[in-house]
Amino acid sequence: MAAKRYIVHIDLDSFFVSVERKFNPELIGKPVIIGGSAERGVVASCSYETRKFGVHSAMPTKQALKLCPDAIVIHGSHERYSEASRQVTQIIHDAVPLYQKSSIDEFYIDLSGTERFYEPYKLASQLRQRIIKETGLPISFGMASGKTLAKMATNKAKPNGQIFVPHGKELEFLAPLPISAIPGLGESTCSKLYGYGLEKIGDLQRVELRFLETVFGKAGTWIWEKARGIDYGEIVPHSDRKSISTEHTFNDNVSDKKTLETVIISMTEELAGKLRRENKLASCLAIKIRYGNFETHTQQEKIPLTAAEHILIPGIKNLLSKAWNQSRSIRLIGVRLSQLTTGSYQINLFEDNEERIRLYQAMDRINFKFGDKTVCRAAGMEIGTRNFNPFLKD
């Protein structure tokens, strides 16, 4: 008999909203939207008070405000979210043998084998209470025999709750849930299943595998297994990210080169500063532009390992010239540094002179202590703190 698996899925409830409420308790109990501008942005996160009006993530902020006119819109600070995520990650890292960080606010934990020494559900419950106590953030978790089922249990436990699906009870737990509750099951697939009268997961459980394979091909096997809580996915140990990026959506489309260069200089400068704080170097840089009709283009190039903006900025400006059709105005622009590796920029990359090295070190110390853009290039002075896009999960 195969050993029982105890997989825990942890999700920080309305993470961005919860972090903002820590800094501003007056937001507690009020409808809150985290995202871009009211005219051009999209909802990155929203409080439960807004969700009852039909607001959800990825919805245009303008549409969300029509549904919930009293909502408070906050641009958000990814620095705050990154720090809160780091705190939670450290707590989990210190408490469990194996975990996977799947995004800034989601984790999978494998407690299989711990039942010989501890009761897994009790261990997960204690971990949740520790996170709540030490961070002040609401958190939910689900525990089951596989990753998908654990995630579905978490969704059922929200807000700020916990659920354990005992071994052998998978079908019973899943049966009453709508088929749309299966993570990864798209709208078109759901619509097709609805057409066959299959609305609940229990309906799927009664369908033969051969039928699903005939209708959906190989995906039919995947649907059949998910409906039964079958999931052999392993926990992939937490590892360092491989890229860092940020984007900016303009309130009005922009075709002025100076304005665009001012923005990308500011973005690149802050990304480079973050690399140095994390002792990282990048060997690939890329630019992303989106025109007014939402047509999107990217351009990238390999570079020698560096975290120095005096090297990165000319490269990014060059990519902008290559990627941009200057007869068209731009709606969104983004910068991405990737193929990251751990390394110290002081050792052999800033070969210009010792003064430049000391200048970067001094800038980093000041900006870390007093906040980003306390010291920056003149070209970036017109742009407020860019922060990093919390919606890109690298």
Tab-separated table of C-alpha atoms in Angstrom:
chain	number	residue	atom	x	y	z
A	1	MET	CA	0.000	0.000	0.000
A	2	ALA	CA	1.303	3.417	-0.990
A	3	ALA	CA	2.108	5.799	1.827
A	4	LYS	CA	-0.483	8.509	2.457
A	5	ARG	CA	0.353	11.987	1.213
A	6	TYR	CA	-0.383	15.091	3.260
A	7	ILE	CA	-0.226	18.112	0.970
A	8	VAL	CA	-1.056	21.577	2.317
A	9	HIS	CA	-1.961	24.563	0.147
A	10	ILE	CA	-1.629	27.942	1.854
A	11	ASP	CA	-3.128	31.142	0.472
A	12	LEU	CA	-2.852	34.600	2.030
A	13	ASP	CA	-6.389	35.990	1.774
A	14	SER	CA	-6.761	39.144	-0.382
A	15	PHE	CA	-3.030	39.510	0.156
A	16	PHE	CA	-2.399	42.980	-1.266
A	17	VAL	CA	-5.502	44.374	0.459
A	18	SER	CA	-4.549	42.760	3.771
A	19	VAL	CA	-1.056	44.263	3.618
A	20	GLU	CA	-2.455	47.732	2.883
A	21	ARG	CA	-4.840	47.383	5.841
A	22	LYS	CA	-1.898	46.710	8.141
A	23	PHE	CA	-0.494	50.125	7.218
A	24	ASN	CA	-3.898	51.834	7.194
A	25	PRO	CA	-6.432	50.190	9.554
A	26	GLU	CA	-9.094	52.661	8.361
A	27	LEU	CA	-9.401	50.444	5.268
A	28	ILE	CA	-10.661	47.500	7.358
A	29	GLY	CA	-14.246	46.644	6.482
A	30	LYS	CA	-14.319	48.981	3.491
A	31	PRO	CA	-14.419	48.026	-0.217
A	32	VAL	CA	-10.839	48.227	-1.500
A	33	ILE	CA	-9.353	47.745	-4.963
A	34	ILE	CA	-5.617	47.387	-5.576
A	35	GLY	CA	-4.597	48.254	-9.115
A	36	GLY	CA	-3.742	50.960	-11.584
A	37	SER	CA	-5.515	54.187	-12.395
A	38	ALA	CA	-9.293	54.343	-12.430
A	39	GLU	CA	-9.319	55.086	-16.150
A	40	ARG	CA	-6.716	52.684	-17.533
A	41	GLY	CA	-5.779	50.175	-14.850
A	42	VAL	CA	-6.939	46.675	-13.989
A	43	VAL	CA	-7.847	45.137	-10.648
A	44	ALA	CA	-4.890	43.262	-9.154
A	45	SER	CA	-6.641	42.391	-5.904
A	46	CYS	CA	-9.850	43.360	-4.183
A	47	SER	CA	-11.423	42.985	-0.762
A	48	TYR	CA	-14.313	40.664	-0.075
A	49	GLU	CA	-16.477	43.760	0.390
A	50	THR	CA	-16.067	44.525	-3.329
A	51	ARG	CA	-16.414	40.945	-4.544
A	52	LYS	CA	-20.074	40.799	-3.537
A	53	PHE	CA	-20.675	43.416	-6.249
A	54	GLY	CA	-19.083	41.170	-8.868
A	55	VAL	CA	-15.622	42.743	-8.833
A	56	HIS	CA	-12.753	40.343	-9.465
A	57	SER	CA	-9.063	40.287	-10.360
A	58	ALA	CA	-8.038	41.264	-13.914
A	59	MET	CA	-11.234	43.294	-14.373
A	60	PRO	CA	-10.715	46.833	-15.747
A	61	THR	CA	-10.750	49.247	-12.807
A	62	LYS	CA	-13.205	51.467	-14.657
A	63	GLN	CA	-15.680	48.586	-14.881
A	64	ALA	CA	-15.087	47.630	-11.231
A	65	LEU	CA	-15.962	51.166	-10.102
A	66	LYS	CA	-19.214	51.012	-12.044
A	67	LEU	CA	-20.111	47.867	-10.096
A	68	CYS	CA	-18.860	49.258	-6.776
A	69	PRO	CA	-18.720	53.084	-6.938
A	70	ASP	CA	-17.714	53.429	-3.267
A	71	ALA	CA	-14.582	51.303	-3.658
A	72	ILE	CA	-11.291	52.854	-2.558
A	73	VAL	CA	-8.660	52.456	-5.285
A	74	ILE	CA	-5.025	52.087	-4.160
A	75	HIS	CA	-2.141	51.888	-6.596
A	76	GLY	CA	-0.257	49.520	-4.278
A	77	SER	CA	3.355	49.084	-3.222
A	78	HIS	CA	5.103	45.940	-4.323
A	79	GLU	CA	7.918	46.639	-1.871
A	80	ARG	CA	5.430	46.172	0.966
A	81	TYR	CA	4.023	43.018	-0.601
A	82	SER	CA	7.472	41.563	-1.244
A	83	GLU	CA	8.512	42.159	2.361
A	84	ALA	CA	5.319	40.591	3.742
A	85	SER	CA	5.775	37.601	1.416
A	86	ARG	CA	9.392	37.272	2.540
A	87	GLN	CA	8.294	37.172	6.193
A	88	VAL	CA	5.765	34.423	5.522
A	89	THR	CA	8.266	32.485	3.421
A	90	GLN	CA	10.822	32.595	6.225
A	91	ILE	CA	8.318	31.294	8.785
A	92	ILE	CA	7.397	28.388	6.508
A	93	HIS	CA	11.043	27.735	5.673
A	94	ASP	CA	11.891	27.420	9.377
A	95	ALA	CA	8.912	25.170	10.169
A	96	VAL	CA	8.559	22.509	7.464
A	97	PRO	CA	10.852	20.073	5.631
A	98	LEU	CA	9.609	20.671	2.059
A	99	TYR	CA	7.665	23.536	0.497
A	100	GLN	CA	7.038	25.219	-2.838
A	101	LYS	CA	6.344	28.926	-3.268
A	102	SER	CA	4.071	29.095	-6.290
A	103	SER	CA	3.467	32.849	-6.180
A	104	ILE	CA	3.904	35.874	-3.937
A	105	ASP	CA	0.992	34.743	-1.732
A	106	GLU	CA	0.638	30.973	-2.314
A	107	PHE	CA	2.572	27.993	-0.997
A	108	TYR	CA	2.409	24.202	-1.165
A	109	ILE	CA	3.810	22.180	1.731
A	110	ASP	CA	4.480	18.432	1.828
A	111	LEU	CA	3.988	16.996	5.315
A	112	SER	CA	4.015	13.384	4.124
A	113	GLY	CA	5.909	11.217	6.580
A	114	THR	CA	5.561	13.638	9.480
A	115	GLU	CA	2.578	11.625	10.748
A	116	ARG	CA	5.056	9.277	12.412
A	117	PHE	CA	5.948	12.095	14.795
A	118	TYR	CA	3.183	14.730	14.574
A	119	GLU	CA	-0.439	14.904	13.507
A	120	PRO	CA	-0.147	16.688	10.095
A	121	TYR	CA	-3.381	18.676	10.367
A	122	LYS	CA	-2.422	19.895	13.838
A	123	LEU	CA	1.025	20.855	12.532
A	124	ALA	CA	-0.522	22.821	9.644
A	125	SER	CA	-2.965	24.513	12.030
A	126	GLN	CA	-0.137	25.587	14.336
A	127	LEU	CA	1.804	26.949	11.359
A	128	ARG	CA	-1.205	28.968	10.211
A	129	GLN	CA	-1.680	30.465	13.675
A	130	ARG	CA	1.995	31.346	13.864
A	131	ILE	CA	1.847	33.170	10.526
A	132	ILE	CA	-1.264	35.086	11.603
A	133	LYS	CA	0.318	36.025	14.932
A	134	GLU	CA	3.707	37.093	13.561
A	135	THR	CA	2.528	38.898	10.403
A	136	GLY	CA	-0.984	40.023	11.272
A	137	LEU	CA	-2.218	38.715	7.910
A	138	PRO	CA	-5.298	36.503	7.392
A	139	ILE	CA	-4.497	33.148	5.843
A	140	SER	CA	-6.381	30.050	4.709
A	141	PHE	CA	-5.221	26.514	4.005
A	142	GLY	CA	-6.488	23.239	2.661
A	143	MET	CA	-4.924	19.842	3.304
A	144	ALA	CA	-5.513	16.777	1.140
A	145	SER	CA	-3.811	13.911	-0.662
A	146	GLY	CA	-2.750	16.035	-3.661
A	147	LYS	CA	-1.947	19.582	-4.764
A	148	THR	CA	-5.093	20.258	-6.797
A	149	LEU	CA	-7.434	18.959	-4.119
A	150	ALA	CA	-5.578	20.942	-1.428
A	151	LYS	CA	-5.963	24.128	-3.474
A	152	MET	CA	-9.681	23.477	-3.936
A	153	ALA	CA	-10.000	22.895	-0.193
A	154	THR	CA	-8.313	26.241	0.449
A	155	ASN	CA	-10.764	27.995	-1.870
A	156	LYS	CA	-13.604	26.384	0.068
A	157	ALA	CA	-12.045	27.453	3.404
A	158	LYS	CA	-11.754	31.145	2.496
A	159	PRO	CA	-11.883	33.633	4.000
A	160	ASN	CA	-9.481	32.993	6.877
A	161	GLY	CA	-10.300	29.330	7.422
A	162	GLN	CA	-8.910	25.825	7.064
A	163	ILE	CA	-10.164	22.471	5.760
A	164	PHE	CA	-8.784	18.931	5.779
A	165	VAL	CA	-10.082	16.453	3.208
A	166	PRO	CA	-9.459	13.028	4.822
A	167	HIS	CA	-8.053	10.211	2.740
A	168	GLY	CA	-10.899	8.263	1.183
A	169	LYS	CA	-13.256	11.248	1.323
A	170	GLU	CA	-12.031	12.934	-1.873
A	171	LEU	CA	-15.058	12.035	-4.020
A	172	GLU	CA	-17.457	13.072	-1.278
A	173	PHE	CA	-15.784	16.483	-0.878
A	174	LEU	CA	-15.661	17.180	-4.602
A	175	ALA	CA	-19.110	15.958	-5.676
A	176	PRO	CA	-21.224	19.020	-4.721
A	177	LEU	CA	-18.753	21.587	-6.127
A	178	PRO	CA	-19.340	23.200	-9.542
A	179	ILE	CA	-17.048	21.982	-12.307
A	180	SER	CA	-15.664	25.535	-12.571
A	181	ALA	CA	-14.046	24.967	-9.151
A	182	ILE	CA	-11.436	22.701	-10.768
A	183	PRO	CA	-8.258	24.815	-11.134
A	184	GLY	CA	-7.182	25.061	-14.749
A	185	LEU	CA	-10.561	24.155	-16.248
A	186	GLY	CA	-11.201	26.983	-18.714
A	187	GLU	CA	-14.465	28.681	-19.593
A	188	SER	CA	-14.729	27.063	-23.032
A	189	THR	CA	-14.258	23.574	-21.553
A	190	CYS	CA	-16.831	24.298	-18.867
A	191	SER	CA	-19.299	25.533	-21.488
A	192	LYS	CA	-18.816	22.351	-23.486
A	193	LEU	CA	-19.415	20.236	-20.382
A	194	TYR	CA	-22.522	22.267	-19.536
A	195	GLY	CA	-23.798	21.395	-23.001
A	196	TYR	CA	-23.731	17.730	-21.971
A	197	GLY	CA	-25.611	18.512	-18.752
A	198	LEU	CA	-22.495	18.219	-16.590
A	199	GLU	CA	-22.560	21.040	-14.024
A	200	LYS	CA	-21.316	19.539	-10.761
A	201	ILE	CA	-18.110	17.588	-10.217
A	202	GLY	CA	-20.328	14.751	-9.037
A	203	ASP	CA	-21.770	14.643	-12.558
A	204	LEU	CA	-18.258	14.230	-13.947
A	205	GLN	CA	-17.551	11.431	-11.492
A	206	ARG	CA	-20.388	9.407	-13.035
A	207	VAL	CA	-19.125	9.831	-16.602
A	208	GLU	CA	-16.965	7.156	-18.187
A	209	LEU	CA	-13.368	8.000	-19.015
A	210	ARG	CA	-13.905	6.860	-22.613
A	211	PHE	CA	-16.551	9.548	-23.161
A	212	LEU	CA	-14.325	12.363	-21.877
A	213	GLU	CA	-11.401	11.134	-23.984
A	214	THR	CA	-13.620	11.028	-27.076
A	215	VAL	CA	-14.803	14.606	-26.544
A	216	PHE	CA	-11.596	16.216	-25.185
A	217	GLY	CA	-8.776	13.887	-26.235
A	218	LYS	CA	-5.883	13.686	-23.754
A	219	ALA	CA	-7.450	16.523	-21.741
A	220	GLY	CA	-10.338	14.163	-21.028
A	221	THR	CA	-8.045	12.002	-18.879
A	222	TRP	CA	-6.957	15.099	-16.967
A	223	ILE	CA	-10.594	16.107	-16.332
A	224	TRP	CA	-11.515	12.578	-15.230
A	225	GLU	CA	-8.632	12.463	-12.743
A	226	LYS	CA	-9.287	15.938	-11.296
A	227	ALA	CA	-12.935	15.073	-10.735
A	228	ARG	CA	-11.767	12.171	-8.579
A	229	GLY	CA	-9.057	14.028	-6.684
A	230	ILE	CA	-6.282	12.107	-8.436
A	231	ASP	CA	-3.103	14.201	-8.558
A	232	TYR	CA	0.441	12.863	-8.508
A	233	GLY	CA	2.084	16.286	-8.787
A	234	GLU	CA	5.165	16.638	-6.605
A	235	ILE	CA	6.155	19.593	-4.468
A	236	VAL	CA	8.940	21.431	-6.278
A	237	PRO	CA	11.307	22.884	-3.658
A	238	HIS	CA	11.374	26.650	-3.377
A	239	SER	CA	14.062	28.239	-5.541
A	240	ASP	CA	15.242	31.722	-6.368
A	241	ARG	CA	13.421	33.586	-9.076
A	242	LYS	CA	14.957	33.787	-12.525
A	243	SER	CA	13.703	37.212	-13.582
A	244	ILE	CA	12.537	40.588	-12.333
A	245	SER	CA	10.224	42.957	-14.198
A	246	THR	CA	7.969	45.971	-14.012
A	247	GLU	CA	5.375	47.638	-16.247
A	248	HIS	CA	3.779	51.059	-16.546
A	249	THR	CA	0.409	51.850	-18.137
A	250	PHE	CA	0.044	55.464	-19.271
A	251	ASN	CA	-3.112	57.427	-18.491
A	252	ASP	CA	-3.024	58.605	-22.113
A	253	ASN	CA	-1.216	56.930	-24.996
A	254	VAL	CA	2.309	58.325	-25.421
A	255	SER	CA	4.335	58.898	-28.604
A	256	ASP	CA	6.942	61.286	-27.208
A	257	LYS	CA	10.361	59.600	-27.140
A	258	LYS	CA	11.670	61.715	-24.255
A	259	THR	CA	8.719	60.724	-22.061
A	260	LEU	CA	9.174	57.043	-22.877
A	261	GLU	CA	12.912	57.160	-22.183
A	262	THR	CA	12.312	58.961	-18.873
A	263	VAL	CA	10.006	56.155	-17.770
A	264	ILE	CA	12.251	53.263	-18.826
A	265	ILE	CA	15.296	54.910	-17.227
A	266	SER	CA	13.430	55.153	-13.928
A	267	MET	CA	12.181	51.562	-14.211
A	268	THR	CA	15.608	50.164	-15.096
A	269	GLU	CA	17.285	52.100	-12.298
A	270	GLU	CA	14.962	50.663	-9.668
A	271	LEU	CA	15.193	47.118	-11.040
A	272	ALA	CA	18.988	47.336	-10.986
A	273	GLY	CA	18.928	48.598	-7.407
A	274	LYS	CA	16.749	45.673	-6.393
A	275	LEU	CA	19.154	43.244	-8.075
A	276	ARG	CA	22.049	44.654	-6.075
A	277	ARG	CA	20.109	44.450	-2.807
A	278	GLU	CA	19.439	40.771	-3.509
A	279	ASN	CA	23.046	40.175	-4.643
A	280	LYS	CA	21.893	39.222	-8.146
A	281	LEU	CA	23.214	39.781	-11.659
A	282	ALA	CA	21.245	39.707	-14.932
A	283	SER	CA	22.457	38.423	-18.294
A	284	CYS	CA	19.415	39.206	-20.423
A	285	LEU	CA	17.367	42.388	-20.752
A	286	ALA	CA	14.050	42.906	-22.520
A	287	ILE	CA	11.528	45.603	-23.252
A	288	LYS	CA	7.789	45.235	-23.783
A	289	ILE	CA	5.561	47.761	-25.533
A	290	ARG	CA	1.813	47.695	-26.026
A	291	TYR	CA	0.177	50.003	-28.538
A	292	GLY	CA	-3.193	51.680	-28.182
A	293	ASN	CA	-4.946	48.785	-29.956
A	294	PHE	CA	-3.400	46.341	-27.401
A	295	GLU	CA	-0.969	44.917	-29.970
A	296	THR	CA	2.086	43.904	-27.934
A	297	HIS	CA	5.739	43.548	-28.967
A	298	THR	CA	8.850	42.504	-27.053
A	299	GLN	CA	12.545	42.768	-27.798
A	300	GLN	CA	15.399	41.224	-25.825
A	301	GLU	CA	19.129	40.700	-25.965
A	302	LYS	CA	21.846	38.872	-24.078
A	303	ILE	CA	24.347	40.969	-22.114
A	304	PRO	CA	27.365	40.314	-19.891
A	305	LEU	CA	26.370	39.663	-16.278
A	306	THR	CA	25.677	42.971	-14.551
A	307	ALA	CA	23.519	44.850	-12.053
A	308	ALA	CA	24.735	48.294	-13.103
A	309	GLU	CA	22.252	50.715	-14.614
A	310	HIS	CA	24.971	52.638	-16.471
A	311	ILE	CA	25.259	49.429	-18.523
A	312	LEU	CA	21.584	48.419	-18.475
A	313	ILE	CA	20.021	51.797	-19.357
A	314	PRO	CA	21.779	52.242	-22.735
A	315	GLY	CA	20.804	48.671	-23.597
A	316	ILE	CA	17.148	49.251	-22.724
A	317	LYS	CA	17.064	52.534	-24.698
A	318	ASN	CA	18.518	50.699	-27.682
A	319	LEU	CA	15.849	47.989	-27.410
A	320	LEU	CA	13.147	50.663	-27.307
A	321	SER	CA	14.434	52.090	-30.595
A	322	LYS	CA	14.368	48.613	-32.158
A	323	ALA	CA	10.949	47.558	-30.848
A	324	TRP	CA	8.960	50.763	-31.242
A	325	ASN	CA	7.245	51.844	-34.421
A	326	GLN	CA	7.602	55.567	-33.774
A	327	SER	CA	4.551	56.422	-35.862
A	328	ARG	CA	2.353	54.701	-33.247
A	329	SER	CA	1.561	55.752	-29.694
A	330	ILE	CA	2.207	53.457	-26.744
A	331	ARG	CA	-0.275	52.443	-24.047
A	332	LEU	CA	2.025	50.327	-21.841
A	333	ILE	CA	5.761	49.874	-21.484
A	334	GLY	CA	7.701	47.303	-19.466
A	335	VAL	CA	11.271	46.318	-18.604
A	336	ARG	CA	12.455	42.829	-17.684
A	337	LEU	CA	15.838	41.601	-16.448
A	338	SER	CA	16.247	37.825	-16.598
A	339	GLN	CA	18.602	34.851	-16.474
A	340	LEU	CA	19.564	35.959	-12.995
A	341	THR	CA	22.429	34.483	-11.051
A	342	THR	CA	23.835	35.104	-7.609
A	343	GLY	CA	26.917	37.282	-7.633
A	344	SER	CA	28.552	40.430	-6.380
A	345	TYR	CA	28.800	43.315	-8.803
A	346	GLN	CA	31.749	44.886	-6.998
A	347	ILE	CA	34.230	42.145	-7.808
A	348	ASN	CA	34.891	42.418	-11.523
A	349	LEU	CA	32.008	43.999	-13.392
A	350	PHE	CA	32.304	47.687	-12.596
A	351	GLU	CA	35.729	48.031	-14.149
A	352	ASP	CA	35.298	51.749	-14.904
A	353	ASN	CA	36.777	52.957	-11.639
A	354	GLU	CA	36.596	52.632	-7.885
A	355	GLU	CA	34.628	55.878	-7.574
A	356	ARG	CA	31.731	54.446	-9.566
A	357	ILE	CA	31.609	51.405	-7.302
A	358	ARG	CA	31.471	53.592	-4.204
A	359	LEU	CA	28.788	55.748	-5.831
A	360	TYR	CA	26.506	52.736	-6.399
A	361	GLN	CA	27.095	51.467	-2.887
A	362	ALA	CA	26.257	54.871	-1.398
A	363	MET	CA	23.105	55.225	-3.539
A	364	ASP	CA	21.920	51.765	-2.520
A	365	ARG	CA	22.472	52.455	1.188
A	366	ILE	CA	20.537	55.742	1.031
A	367	ASN	CA	17.660	54.334	-1.025
A	368	PHE	CA	17.382	51.262	1.189
A	369	LYS	CA	17.258	53.409	4.324
A	370	PHE	CA	15.018	56.229	3.123
A	371	GLY	CA	13.079	54.637	0.254
A	372	ASP	CA	13.514	54.151	-3.485
A	373	LYS	CA	14.306	57.253	-5.561
A	374	THR	CA	15.658	59.219	-2.587
A	375	VAL	CA	18.725	59.350	-4.838
A	376	CYS	CA	18.308	58.736	-8.566
A	377	ARG	CA	19.275	59.999	-11.999
A	378	ALA	CA	17.909	63.357	-13.084
A	379	ALA	CA	16.066	61.644	-15.938
A	380	GLY	CA	13.991	59.679	-13.452
A	381	MET	CA	13.121	62.593	-11.183
A	382	GLU	CA	9.887	63.308	-13.040
A	383	ILE	CA	8.606	59.811	-12.341
A	384	GLY	CA	7.410	58.800	-8.882
A	385	THR	CA	8.522	55.566	-7.268
A	386	ARG	CA	7.816	52.883	-9.881
A	387	ASN	CA	7.756	49.878	-7.588
A	388	PHE	CA	7.545	46.440	-9.095
A	389	ASN	CA	4.617	44.780	-10.738
A	390	PRO	CA	3.080	42.497	-8.099
A	391	PHE	CA	1.056	40.716	-10.728
A	392	LEU	CA	4.017	39.181	-12.543
A	393	LYS	CA	4.890	35.970	-10.735
A	394	ASP	CA	8.398	35.191	-11.776
